[in-house]
CSV table of C-alpha atoms and ligand atoms in Angstrom, one decimal:
chain,number,residue,atom,x,y,z
L,1467,MET,CA,5.7,-11.2,-15.0
L,1468,SER,CA,2.5,-9.7,-13.8
L,1469,GLU,CA,1.4,-8.2,-10.5
L,1470,SER,CA,0.5,-10.9,-8.0
L,1471,PHE,CA,1.8,-11.0,-4.7
L,1472,SER,CA,1.8,-14.9,-4.3
L,1473,GLU,CA,5.3,-15.0,-5.4
L,1474,ILE,CA,6.6,-12.5,-3.1
L,1475,ALA,CA,4.2,-13.1,-0.2
L,1476,PRO,CA,6.6,-15.6,2.0
L,1477,VAL,CA,9.4,-12.4,1.9
L,1478,TYR,CA,6.8,-9.2,1.5
L,1479,ASP,CA,7.2,-8.5,5.1
L,1480,ALA,CA,11.6,-8.4,4.9
L,1481,LEU,CA,11.9,-6.2,1.3
L,1482,ARG,CA,8.6,-3.7,2.7
L,1483,PRO,CA,9.6,-3.7,6.9
L,1484,LEU,CA,6.9,-1.7,8.3
L,1485,SER,CA,8.5,2.1,8.6
L,1486,ALA,CA,9.1,4.9,10.6
L,1487,GLY,CA,6.9,6.9,8.6
L,1488,ASP,CA,3.7,4.2,8.0
L,1489,ARG,CA,3.9,4.0,12.3
L,1490,ALA,CA,3.0,7.6,12.0
L,1491,ARG,CA,0.3,7.9,9.3
L,1492,LEU,CA,-1.5,5.1,11.3
L,1493,ASP,CA,-1.6,7.2,14.7
L,1494,ASP,CA,-2.3,9.5,13.3
L,1495,MET,CA,-5.1,8.7,11.5
L,1496,LEU,CA,-6.5,6.7,14.6
L,1497,ALA,CA,-6.1,9.8,16.6
L,1498,GLN,CA,-8.7,11.5,14.1
L,1499,VAL,CA,-11.7,8.6,15.2
L,1500,VAL,CA,-13.2,7.2,18.4
L,1501,LEU,CA,-14.1,3.6,17.9
L,1502,GLY,CA,-16.3,1.4,20.5
L,1503,PRO,CA,-16.8,-2.1,20.9
L,1504,ASP,CA,-19.6,-2.2,18.0
L,1505,ASP,CA,-17.3,-0.7,15.9
L,1506,LEU,CA,-15.7,-2.7,13.3
L,1507,VAL,CA,-12.4,-1.8,11.0
L,1508,VAL,CA,-11.5,-3.3,7.8
L,1509,GLU,CA,-8.2,-3.2,5.9
L,1510,ILE,CA,-9.2,-3.3,2.2
L,1511,GLY,CA,-5.8,-5.3,0.6
L,1512,CYS,CA,-4.3,-6.0,3.8
L,1513,GLY,CA,-1.7,-8.2,2.3
L,1514,THR,CA,0.5,-9.9,5.1
L,1515,GLY,CA,-1.3,-7.9,7.9
L,1516,ARG,CA,2.4,-5.5,7.7
L,1517,LEU,CA,-0.5,-3.0,9.4
L,1518,THR,CA,-3.5,-5.2,9.8
L,1519,LEU,CA,-1.7,-6.4,13.0
L,1520,PRO,CA,-0.2,-3.0,14.3
L,1521,LEU,CA,-4.3,-1.8,13.7
L,1522,GLY,CA,-5.6,-4.0,15.8
L,1523,ARG,CA,-3.3,-3.1,18.7
L,1524,ALA,CA,-3.7,-0.2,18.6
L,1525,VAL,CA,-6.9,0.5,18.6
L,1526,GLY,CA,-8.0,-2.4,21.6
L,1527,GLU,CA,-9.4,-5.7,22.1
L,1528,ASN,CA,-13.4,-4.7,21.5
L,1529,VAL,CA,-12.8,-3.5,18.1
L,1530,ARG,CA,-13.6,-6.5,15.7
L,1531,VAL,CA,-11.0,-6.1,13.3
L,1532,VAL,CA,-11.3,-7.5,9.6
L,1533,GLY,CA,-8.5,-7.8,6.6
L,1534,VAL,CA,-9.6,-8.4,3.3
L,1535,ASP,CA,-7.4,-9.6,0.0
L,1536,PRO,CA,-7.5,-11.5,-3.1
L,1537,GLU,CA,-4.0,-13.3,-2.9
L,1538,GLU,CA,-4.5,-16.4,-0.6
L,1539,LYS,CA,-0.7,-16.5,0.3
L,1540,MET,CA,-0.6,-13.4,1.1
L,1541,LEU,CA,-3.2,-14.6,3.9
L,1542,GLU,CA,-1.4,-17.3,5.0
L,1543,VAL,CA,1.0,-14.6,5.7
L,1544,ALA,CA,-1.5,-13.0,8.5
L,1545,ARG,CA,-2.5,-15.9,9.6
L,1546,ARG,CA,0.6,-17.3,10.6
L,1547,LYS,CA,1.4,-13.7,12.2
L,1548,ASP,CA,-1.5,-13.0,14.4
L,1549,LEU,CA,-1.0,-15.9,16.6
L,1550,GLY,CA,-3.7,-14.3,19.3
L,1551,GLY,CA,-6.8,-14.5,16.2
L,1552,ARG,CA,-6.5,-10.8,16.3
L,1553,VAL,CA,-8.0,-10.2,13.0
L,1554,VAL,CA,-10.8,-11.7,11.2
L,1555,TRP,CA,-8.6,-12.9,7.8
L,1556,ARG,CA,-10.9,-13.2,4.8
L,1557,GLN,CA,-10.0,-13.5,0.8
L,1558,GLY,CA,-12.2,-11.1,-1.2
L,1559,THR,CA,-11.8,-8.2,-3.2
L,1560,ALA,CA,-12.0,-4.3,-3.2
L,1561,TYR,CA,-14.6,-5.3,-5.9
L,1562,LYS,CA,-17.0,-7.3,-3.3
L,1563,LEU,CA,-16.6,-7.7,0.6
L,1564,PRO,CA,-18.0,-9.8,2.4
L,1565,LEU,CA,-19.1,-7.4,4.2
L,1566,GLU,CA,-22.5,-6.3,5.6
L,1567,ASP,CA,-24.4,-3.0,4.5
L,1568,GLY,CA,-23.1,-0.5,6.5
L,1569,SER,CA,-21.2,-2.9,9.3
L,1570,ALA,CA,-17.9,-1.0,9.2
L,1571,SER,CA,-16.5,2.2,11.0
L,1572,LEU,CA,-13.7,2.2,9.4
L,1573,ALA,CA,-12.2,1.4,5.5
L,1574,LEU,CA,-8.3,1.7,4.6
L,1575,MET,CA,-6.6,0.8,1.4
L,1576,VAL,CA,-3.0,1.1,1.5
L,1577,MET,CA,-0.7,1.0,-1.3
L,1578,VAL,CA,-4.1,-0.9,-3.2
L,1579,VAL,CA,-5.4,2.1,-5.8
L,1580,HIS,CA,-3.3,1.4,-7.9
L,1581,LEU,CA,-3.8,-2.0,-8.3
L,1582,LEU,CA,-7.3,-2.1,-9.3
L,1583,ARG,CA,-8.6,-1.9,-12.7
L,1584,ARG,CA,-11.6,-0.5,-12.2
L,1585,ARG,CA,-11.7,2.5,-8.7
L,1586,PRO,CA,-15.0,3.2,-8.6
L,1587,SER,CA,-16.5,0.4,-8.2
L,1588,ALA,CA,-14.5,0.3,-5.4
L,1589,PHE,CA,-15.1,3.1,-3.8
L,1590,ARG,CA,-18.5,2.6,-4.6
L,1591,GLU,CA,-18.1,-0.8,-2.2
L,1592,ALA,CA,-16.2,0.6,0.5
L,1593,HIS,CA,-19.6,3.9,0.5
L,1594,ARG,CA,-21.7,0.0,0.5
L,1595,VAL,CA,-20.3,-1.8,3.1
L,1596,LEU,CA,-19.2,1.7,6.3
L,1597,ARG,CA,-22.1,3.2,8.2
L,1598,ILE,CA,-23.6,6.6,8.2
L,1599,GLY,CA,-20.4,8.4,9.7
L,1600,GLY,CA,-18.1,6.1,8.7
L,1601,ARG,CA,-15.0,6.3,6.7
L,1602,LEU,CA,-12.7,5.7,4.6
L,1603,SER,CA,-8.8,6.0,4.3
L,1604,VAL,CA,-7.0,5.9,1.1
L,1605,TRP,CA,-2.6,6.3,1.4
L,1606,THR,CA,-1.0,6.2,-2.6
L,1607,PHE,CA,1.9,8.0,-3.6
L,1608,THR,CA,1.4,11.2,-5.4
L,1609,PRO,CA,2.2,11.7,-9.6
L,1610,GLY,CA,5.1,14.1,-8.1
L,1611,HIS,CA,6.3,10.7,-6.3
L,1612,VAL,CA,6.7,9.1,-9.1
L,1613,ALA,CA,8.1,11.5,-11.2
L,1614,ARG,CA,11.1,11.2,-8.4
L,1615,PHE,CA,11.3,8.4,-7.3
L,1616,TYR,CA,14.8,7.6,-5.8
L,1617,LEU,CA,15.3,4.1,-8.4
L,1618,ASN,CA,13.8,6.1,-12.2
L,1619,GLU,CA,17.8,6.4,-12.6
L,1620,TYR,CA,18.5,3.1,-13.2
L,1621,PHE,CA,14.5,2.2,-14.5
L,1622,PRO,CA,13.5,4.8,-16.5
L,1623,SER,CA,10.3,3.1,-17.7
L,1624,ILE,CA,9.3,3.3,-13.4
L,1625,PRO,CA,8.1,6.3,-14.2
L,1626,VAL,CA,6.0,6.3,-16.8
L,1627,ILE,CA,4.1,3.0,-16.1
L,1628,ASP,CA,3.1,4.3,-13.1
L,1629,ALA,CA,2.2,7.4,-14.3
L,1630,VAL,CA,-0.5,5.6,-15.7
L,1631,ARG,CA,-1.5,3.6,-12.3
L,1632,PHE,CA,-0.8,6.1,-9.6
L,1633,PRO,CA,-3.6,8.8,-10.7
L,1634,SER,CA,-3.6,13.2,-9.6
L,1635,ILE,CA,-5.2,13.3,-6.0
L,1636,SER,CA,-8.2,15.3,-7.7
L,1637,VAL,CA,-9.5,12.6,-9.7
L,1638,LEU,CA,-9.3,10.5,-6.7
L,1639,GLN,CA,-10.9,13.3,-5.2
L,1640,ARG,CA,-14.0,13.0,-7.4
L,1641,GLU,CA,-14.4,9.5,-7.9
L,1642,LEU,CA,-15.0,9.1,-4.8
L,1643,GLU,CA,-17.6,11.6,-4.3
L,1644,LYS,CA,-18.9,10.2,-7.5
L,1645,ALA,CA,-19.2,6.7,-5.3
L,1646,GLY,CA,-21.3,8.7,-2.4
L,1647,PHE,CA,-18.4,9.7,0.4
L,1648,ALA,CA,-19.8,13.2,1.6
L,1649,LYS,CA,-16.8,14.8,2.1
L,1650,VAL,CA,-12.9,14.5,1.3
L,1651,SER,CA,-10.0,15.7,2.5
L,1652,VAL,CA,-6.6,15.4,1.4
L,1653,GLU,CA,-3.7,15.5,2.8
L,1654,GLU,CA,0.0,15.6,1.3
L,1655,ARG,CA,3.2,14.7,3.3
L,1656,VAL,CA,6.5,14.0,2.1
L,1657,GLU,CA,9.0,11.7,4.5
L,1658,ARG,CA,12.5,10.9,3.5
L,1659,SER,CA,14.5,8.1,4.2
L,1660,GLU,CA,18.3,6.9,4.1
L,1661,LEU,CA,18.4,3.4,2.7
L,1662,ASP,CA,21.4,1.1,2.6
L,1663,LEU,CA,22.8,0.6,-0.8
L,1664,ALA,CA,22.8,-3.2,0.2
L,1665,ALA,CA,19.1,-3.5,0.8
L,1666,VAL,CA,18.1,-1.6,-2.2
L,1667,VAL,CA,19.8,-3.8,-3.7
L,1668,ASP,CA,17.6,-7.2,-1.7
L,1669,ARG,CA,14.5,-5.7,-2.6
L,1670,VAL,CA,15.4,-4.9,-6.3
L,1671,ARG,CA,16.1,-8.5,-6.4
L,1672,GLY,CA,13.0,-9.6,-5.0
L,1673,ARG,CA,10.9,-6.9,-7.0
L,1674,TYR,CA,9.6,-5.5,-3.3
L,1675,ILE,CA,8.2,-3.3,-5.2
L,1676,SER,CA,5.5,-4.6,-8.4
L,1677,THR,CA,6.1,-2.3,-10.9
L,1678,LEU,CA,9.8,-4.1,-11.1
L,1679,SER,CA,7.9,-6.8,-11.8
L,1680,LEU,CA,6.5,-4.8,-14.8
L,1681,LEU,CA,9.3,-3.7,-16.5
L,1682,PRO,CA,10.7,-5.3,-20.0
L,1683,PRO,CA,13.1,-7.5,-18.6
L,1684,LEU,CA,16.2,-6.4,-20.3
L,1685,GLU,CA,16.3,-3.4,-18.5
L,1686,TYR,CA,15.2,-4.5,-14.8
L,1687,ARG,CA,19.0,-7.2,-15.4
L,1688,GLN,CA,20.5,-4.0,-16.7
L,1689,GLY,CA,19.5,-1.4,-13.8
L,1690,LEU,CA,20.1,-4.0,-11.4
L,1691,GLN,CA,23.3,-4.8,-12.6
L,1692,ARG,CA,24.2,-1.4,-12.5
L,1693,LEU,CA,23.2,-0.8,-8.8
L,1694,GLU,CA,25.1,-3.6,-8.0
L,1695,GLU,CA,28.2,-2.8,-9.4
L,1696,LEU,CA,27.6,0.9,-7.5
L,1697,LEU,CA,27.9,-2.0,-4.9
L,1698,ALA,CA,31.2,-3.6,-6.0
L,1699,GLU,CA,32.8,0.1,-5.4
L,1700,GLU,CA,31.6,1.7,-2.7
L,1701,HIS,CA,29.1,-1.2,0.3
L,1702,GLU,CA,28.6,1.8,2.9
L,1703,ARG,CA,26.6,3.8,0.4
L,1704,LYS,CA,23.2,5.3,0.8
L,1705,LEU,CA,20.7,6.1,-1.2
L,1706,VAL,CA,18.0,8.7,-0.4
L,1707,GLN,CA,14.9,8.4,-0.9
L,1708,ARG,CA,11.6,11.3,-0.8
L,1709,SER,CA,8.4,9.7,-0.7
L,1710,GLU,CA,5.0,11.3,-1.3
L,1711,TRP,CA,2.2,10.6,-0.3
L,1712,ALA,CA,-1.1,11.2,-0.6
L,1713,ILE,CA,-4.0,10.6,2.7
L,1714,LEU,CA,-7.6,11.0,1.4
L,1715,THR,CA,-9.9,10.7,4.2
L,1716,ALA,CA,-13.4,10.1,3.0
L,1717,THR,CA,-16.3,10.6,5.2
L,1718,THR,CA,-20.5,8.7,4.7
L,1719,GLN,CA,-23.6,10.5,5.0
U,3299,LIG,C1,1.6,-3.1,-2.0
U,3299,LIG,S1,0.6,-4.5,-0.9
U,3299,LIG,C2,0.0,-3.7,0.2
U,3299,LIG,C3,-0.6,-4.8,1.0
U,3299,LIG,C4,-0.9,-4.2,2.9
U,3299,LIG,N1,-2.0,-3.0,2.5
U,3299,LIG,C5,0.4,-3.3,3.2
U,3299,LIG,O1,0.3,-2.0,3.1
U,3299,LIG,O2,1.1,-3.4,3.8
U,3299,LIG,C6,-1.2,-4.9,-2.3
U,3299,LIG,C7,-2.4,-5.2,-2.0
U,3299,LIG,O3,-3.4,-5.6,-2.1
U,3299,LIG,C8,-3.9,-6.9,-3.0
U,3299,LIG,N2,-4.8,-6.2,-3.8
U,3299,LIG,C9,-4.4,-6.9,-5.7
U,3299,LIG,N3,-5.6,-6.8,-5.6
U,3299,LIG,C10,-6.6,-6.7,-5.1
U,3299,LIG,C11,-8.4,-6.4,-4.7
U,3299,LIG,N4,-8.4,-5.8,-6.4
U,3299,LIG,N5,-8.7,-5.9,-4.3
U,3299,LIG,C12,-8.7,-5.8,-3.2
U,3299,LIG,N6,-7.1,-5.9,-2.4
U,3299,LIG,C13,-6.3,-6.1,-3.6
U,3299,LIG,C14,-3.0,-7.4,-3.3
U,3299,LIG,O4,-3.0,-8.6,-3.5
U,3299,LIG,C15,-1.9,-6.7,-1.9
U,3299,LIG,O5,-2.1,-7.8,-1.3
């Protein structure tokens, strides 16, 4: 299987609802910027608009918001949810954004860099579309998160596959600097949540993270079976998820 998001698109929001942590990160990011009527904000890899729509509400009506994603099926879901037409949804990739040079004040990449084969090129492209003094905010998981992910014991290949996809913070920092960003600051955040095992089983069945689609088929089936057996034994059981986020803020000069 592949990392394609076309199949998961109709159920993406149900499998990956916005968490309290997502909202807190969004609020904290916006608290650090001042945006006005001439400003444009872009979410690169916006998917179903899970974050783009709350972002659009939070920045106020005068600020233009654009969501860019290569997967038309994800964008279809986003457009359907955006009843008021608040966001301009554009098909495109992080390597070739449908925006003019220096046109954006803020760019956001959330859970996207692990999908990019050519990160440096995507960072240069984000730099191109940002104005002087503009910011790129990148949210991703740390290698520590990958090593301690709560599903690793059921799917032992997950940390092996993701060790390659999720680079160290210092690598990302260096790549952003090489792409032309003048200042790159880093924040690490640990978030804990308790998940109902029943919900976890549903998410795993729906391959809610792209890594599940990259597992050997037998390992996927056996891991899912173990989770289903646990659920049959103890329906009320919870699993603790510990997420380790890296939030990189890169500024243009
Ligand atoms: C894990 S989802 C995250 C979506 C959204 N940022 C969120 O947090 O809900 C990753 C998204 O990145 C998109 N994507 C994959 N390759 C991309 C690329 N080369 N450029 C931009 N987006 C890409 C996928 O289509 C998918 O919608």
